[in-house]
């Protein structure tokens, strides 16, 4: 019963865990987003399976069931955790000196799952000169923030940053299509 519960929980979060493992191994998207509509079903079946397991031992403490429940809950919460990571806008460097930054946003088509969005975010975060990147799978949006070296060169730097991001996205998956959505310059 524990194996069934874990399998159901894994299927409920397969878009995330399995895809994150594939990303770590530099393997592309496996298309697990097809299971997303079934996630509520797998979640319900996981809870039912855990309930049956608890009923079978008459609700007495049991380490195996506790471990299965904890791992199942982690697996089922993984999509939410990955989505929060993708939308996080953590800066690589925290500076107290005044500076200007530019944020550029795009709409993205072709992003298949939260795991793919996490892969894209990690790749953009690692680009030289990028302070922070966000990827919003639900809203199909991508944005990056970078420091400006001079306010009078905003257009030039925006063009360089855009090319860098577009090249990086194309190198990850050629099926991703970015459409420019806007830019914003902020000086603090």
mmCIF file of N, CA and C in Angstrom, residues 20 23 85-86 106-127 130 133-137 140-144 165-173 176-178:
data_model
loop_
_atom_site.group_PDB
_atom_site.id
_atom_site.type_symbol
_atom_site.label_atom_id
_atom_site.label_comp_id
_atom_site.label_asym_id
_atom_site.label_seq_id
_atom_site.Cartn_x
_atom_site.Cartn_y
_atom_site.Cartn_z
ATOM 1 N N UNK A 20 12.414 17.825 -13.089
ATOM 2 C CA UNK A 20 13.582 18.430 -12.439
ATOM 3 C C UNK A 20 14.783 17.495 -12.491
ATOM 4 N N UNK A 23 16.047 17.627 -15.984
ATOM 5 C CA UNK A 23 16.767 18.886 -16.186
ATOM 6 C C UNK A 23 18.166 18.804 -15.601
ATOM 7 N N UNK A 85 9.464 29.217 -6.622
ATOM 8 C CA UNK A 85 10.854 29.435 -7.022
ATOM 9 C C UNK A 85 10.910 30.159 -8.364
ATOM 10 N N UNK A 86 10.111 29.709 -9.314
ATOM 11 C CA UNK A 86 10.126 30.313 -10.645
ATOM 12 C C UNK A 86 9.731 31.777 -10.621
ATOM 13 N N UNK A 106 8.986 39.497 -21.464
ATOM 14 C CA UNK A 106 8.506 38.855 -22.682
ATOM 15 C C UNK A 106 7.360 37.932 -22.330
ATOM 16 N N UNK A 107 6.494 37.694 -23.296
ATOM 17 C CA UNK A 107 5.523 36.610 -23.209
ATOM 18 C C UNK A 107 6.216 35.399 -23.821
ATOM 19 N N UNK A 108 5.938 34.218 -23.291
ATOM 20 C CA UNK A 108 6.596 33.012 -23.809
ATOM 21 C C UNK A 108 5.554 31.980 -24.202
ATOM 22 N N UNK A 109 5.746 31.405 -25.362
ATOM 23 C CA UNK A 109 4.927 30.281 -25.831
ATOM 24 C C UNK A 109 5.844 29.068 -25.956
ATOM 25 N N UNK A 110 5.277 27.900 -25.713
ATOM 26 C CA UNK A 110 6.040 26.666 -25.851
ATOM 27 C C UNK A 110 6.560 26.107 -24.544
ATOM 28 N N UNK A 111 6.365 26.831 -23.447
ATOM 29 C CA UNK A 111 6.783 26.347 -22.134
ATOM 30 C C UNK A 111 5.789 25.273 -21.708
ATOM 31 N N UNK A 112 6.277 24.052 -21.465
ATOM 32 C CA UNK A 112 5.370 22.921 -21.295
ATOM 33 C C UNK A 112 4.987 22.605 -19.858
ATOM 34 N N UNK A 113 5.852 22.924 -18.881
ATOM 35 C CA UNK A 113 5.544 22.538 -17.499
ATOM 36 C C UNK A 113 6.353 23.382 -16.515
ATOM 37 N N UNK A 114 6.043 23.246 -15.238
ATOM 38 C CA UNK A 114 6.760 23.984 -14.198
ATOM 39 C C UNK A 114 8.233 23.589 -14.138
ATOM 40 N N UNK A 115 8.526 22.329 -14.395
ATOM 41 C CA UNK A 115 9.924 21.878 -14.403
ATOM 42 C C UNK A 115 10.723 22.563 -15.505
ATOM 43 N N UNK A 116 10.106 22.715 -16.660
ATOM 44 C CA UNK A 116 10.768 23.423 -17.770
ATOM 45 C C UNK A 116 10.961 24.897 -17.414
ATOM 46 N N UNK A 117 9.962 25.473 -16.738
ATOM 47 C CA UNK A 117 10.070 26.867 -16.312
ATOM 48 C C UNK A 117 11.218 27.025 -15.311
ATOM 49 N N UNK A 118 11.381 26.068 -14.415
ATOM 50 C CA UNK A 118 12.482 26.123 -13.440
ATOM 51 C C UNK A 118 13.830 26.017 -14.144
ATOM 52 N N UNK A 119 13.900 25.159 -15.140
ATOM 53 C CA UNK A 119 15.140 25.019 -15.920
ATOM 54 C C UNK A 119 15.479 26.336 -16.615
ATOM 55 N N UNK A 120 14.478 26.965 -17.216
ATOM 56 C CA UNK A 120 14.692 28.232 -17.911
ATOM 57 C C UNK A 120 15.133 29.308 -16.930
ATOM 58 N N UNK A 121 14.481 29.405 -15.781
ATOM 59 C CA UNK A 121 14.835 30.405 -14.779
ATOM 60 C C UNK A 121 16.278 30.214 -14.309
ATOM 61 N N UNK A 122 16.659 28.993 -13.999
ATOM 62 C CA UNK A 122 18.020 28.723 -13.539
ATOM 63 C C UNK A 122 19.042 29.109 -14.606
ATOM 64 N N UNK A 123 18.714 28.822 -15.843
ATOM 65 C CA UNK A 123 19.618 29.165 -16.942
ATOM 66 C C UNK A 123 19.755 30.686 -17.093
ATOM 67 N N UNK A 124 18.632 31.399 -17.000
ATOM 68 C CA UNK A 124 18.677 32.862 -17.128
ATOM 69 C C UNK A 124 19.373 33.494 -15.924
ATOM 70 N N UNK A 125 19.121 32.970 -14.728
ATOM 71 C CA UNK A 125 19.789 33.476 -13.519
ATOM 72 C C UNK A 125 21.310 33.348 -13.627
ATOM 73 N N UNK A 126 21.778 32.338 -14.337
ATOM 74 C CA UNK A 126 23.214 32.087 -14.441
ATOM 75 C C UNK A 126 23.902 32.953 -15.495
ATOM 76 N N UNK A 127 23.132 33.660 -16.313
ATOM 77 C CA UNK A 127 23.737 34.502 -17.351
ATOM 78 C C UNK A 127 24.519 35.651 -16.723
ATOM 79 N N UNK A 130 22.997 39.323 -15.378
ATOM 80 C CA UNK A 130 21.600 39.264 -14.956
ATOM 81 C C UNK A 130 21.552 39.264 -13.430
ATOM 82 N N UNK A 133 16.019 36.757 -12.555
ATOM 83 C CA UNK A 133 15.106 36.346 -13.620
ATOM 84 C C UNK A 133 13.867 35.748 -12.977
ATOM 85 N N UNK A 134 12.734 35.934 -13.607
ATOM 86 C CA UNK A 134 11.508 35.278 -13.166
ATOM 87 C C UNK A 134 10.857 34.616 -14.374
ATOM 88 N N UNK A 135 10.239 33.466 -14.129
ATOM 89 C CA UNK A 135 9.501 32.763 -15.157
ATOM 90 C C UNK A 135 8.157 32.387 -14.541
ATOM 91 N N UNK A 136 7.099 32.906 -15.114
ATOM 92 C CA UNK A 136 5.756 32.649 -14.606
ATOM 93 C C UNK A 136 5.052 31.709 -15.576
ATOM 94 N N UNK A 137 5.013 30.437 -15.210
ATOM 95 C CA UNK A 137 4.416 29.426 -16.086
ATOM 96 C C UNK A 137 2.935 29.702 -16.326
ATOM 97 N N UNK A 140 2.558 32.749 -18.454
ATOM 98 C CA UNK A 140 3.391 32.622 -19.648
ATOM 99 C C UNK A 140 4.250 33.862 -19.853
ATOM 100 N N UNK A 141 5.001 34.207 -18.793
ATOM 101 C CA UNK A 141 5.837 35.395 -18.841
ATOM 102 C C UNK A 141 7.253 35.125 -18.369
ATOM 103 N N UNK A 142 8.186 35.872 -18.926
ATOM 104 C CA UNK A 142 9.598 35.816 -18.554
ATOM 105 C C UNK A 142 10.063 37.252 -18.368
ATOM 106 N N UNK A 143 10.838 37.494 -17.312
ATOM 107 C CA UNK A 143 11.437 38.819 -17.162
ATOM 108 C C UNK A 143 12.817 38.676 -16.546
ATOM 109 N N UNK A 144 13.684 39.603 -16.906
ATOM 110 C CA UNK A 144 15.036 39.649 -16.348
ATOM 111 C C UNK A 144 15.315 41.075 -15.895
ATOM 112 N N UNK A 165 19.378 37.244 -23.761
ATOM 113 C CA UNK A 165 18.281 36.398 -23.265
ATOM 114 C C UNK A 165 17.703 35.548 -24.392
ATOM 115 N N UNK A 166 17.452 36.158 -25.549
ATOM 116 C CA UNK A 166 16.885 35.413 -26.677
ATOM 117 C C UNK A 166 17.807 34.272 -27.109
ATOM 118 N N UNK A 167 19.112 34.536 -27.149
ATOM 119 C CA UNK A 167 20.076 33.486 -27.500
ATOM 120 C C UNK A 167 20.069 32.368 -26.460
ATOM 121 N N UNK A 168 20.026 32.746 -25.190
ATOM 122 C CA UNK A 168 20.022 31.747 -24.117
ATOM 123 C C UNK A 168 18.773 30.882 -24.177
ATOM 124 N N UNK A 169 17.626 31.508 -24.402
ATOM 125 C CA UNK A 169 16.368 30.760 -24.468
ATOM 126 C C UNK A 169 16.388 29.815 -25.662
ATOM 127 N N UNK A 170 16.882 30.277 -26.788
ATOM 128 C CA UNK A 170 16.958 29.429 -27.983
ATOM 129 C C UNK A 170 17.897 28.246 -27.760
ATOM 130 N N UNK A 171 18.950 28.441 -26.974
ATOM 131 C CA UNK A 171 19.888 27.351 -26.720
ATOM 132 C C UNK A 171 19.290 26.293 -25.789
ATOM 133 N N UNK A 172 18.301 26.676 -24.986
ATOM 134 C CA UNK A 172 17.653 25.733 -24.078
ATOM 135 C C UNK A 172 16.636 24.886 -24.825
ATOM 136 N N UNK A 173 15.777 25.560 -25.590
ATOM 137 C CA UNK A 173 14.732 24.848 -26.331
ATOM 138 C C UNK A 173 14.277 25.736 -27.474
ATOM 139 N N UNK A 176 10.656 27.354 -27.745
ATOM 140 C CA UNK A 176 10.181 28.497 -26.963
ATOM 141 C C UNK A 176 10.156 29.729 -27.857
ATOM 142 N N UNK A 177 9.056 30.439 -27.817
ATOM 143 C CA UNK A 177 8.911 31.662 -28.625
ATOM 144 C C UNK A 177 8.674 32.822 -27.676
ATOM 145 N N UNK A 178 9.593 33.775 -27.679
ATOM 146 C CA UNK A 178 9.473 34.958 -26.835
ATOM 147 C C UNK A 178 8.943 36.124 -27.654
#
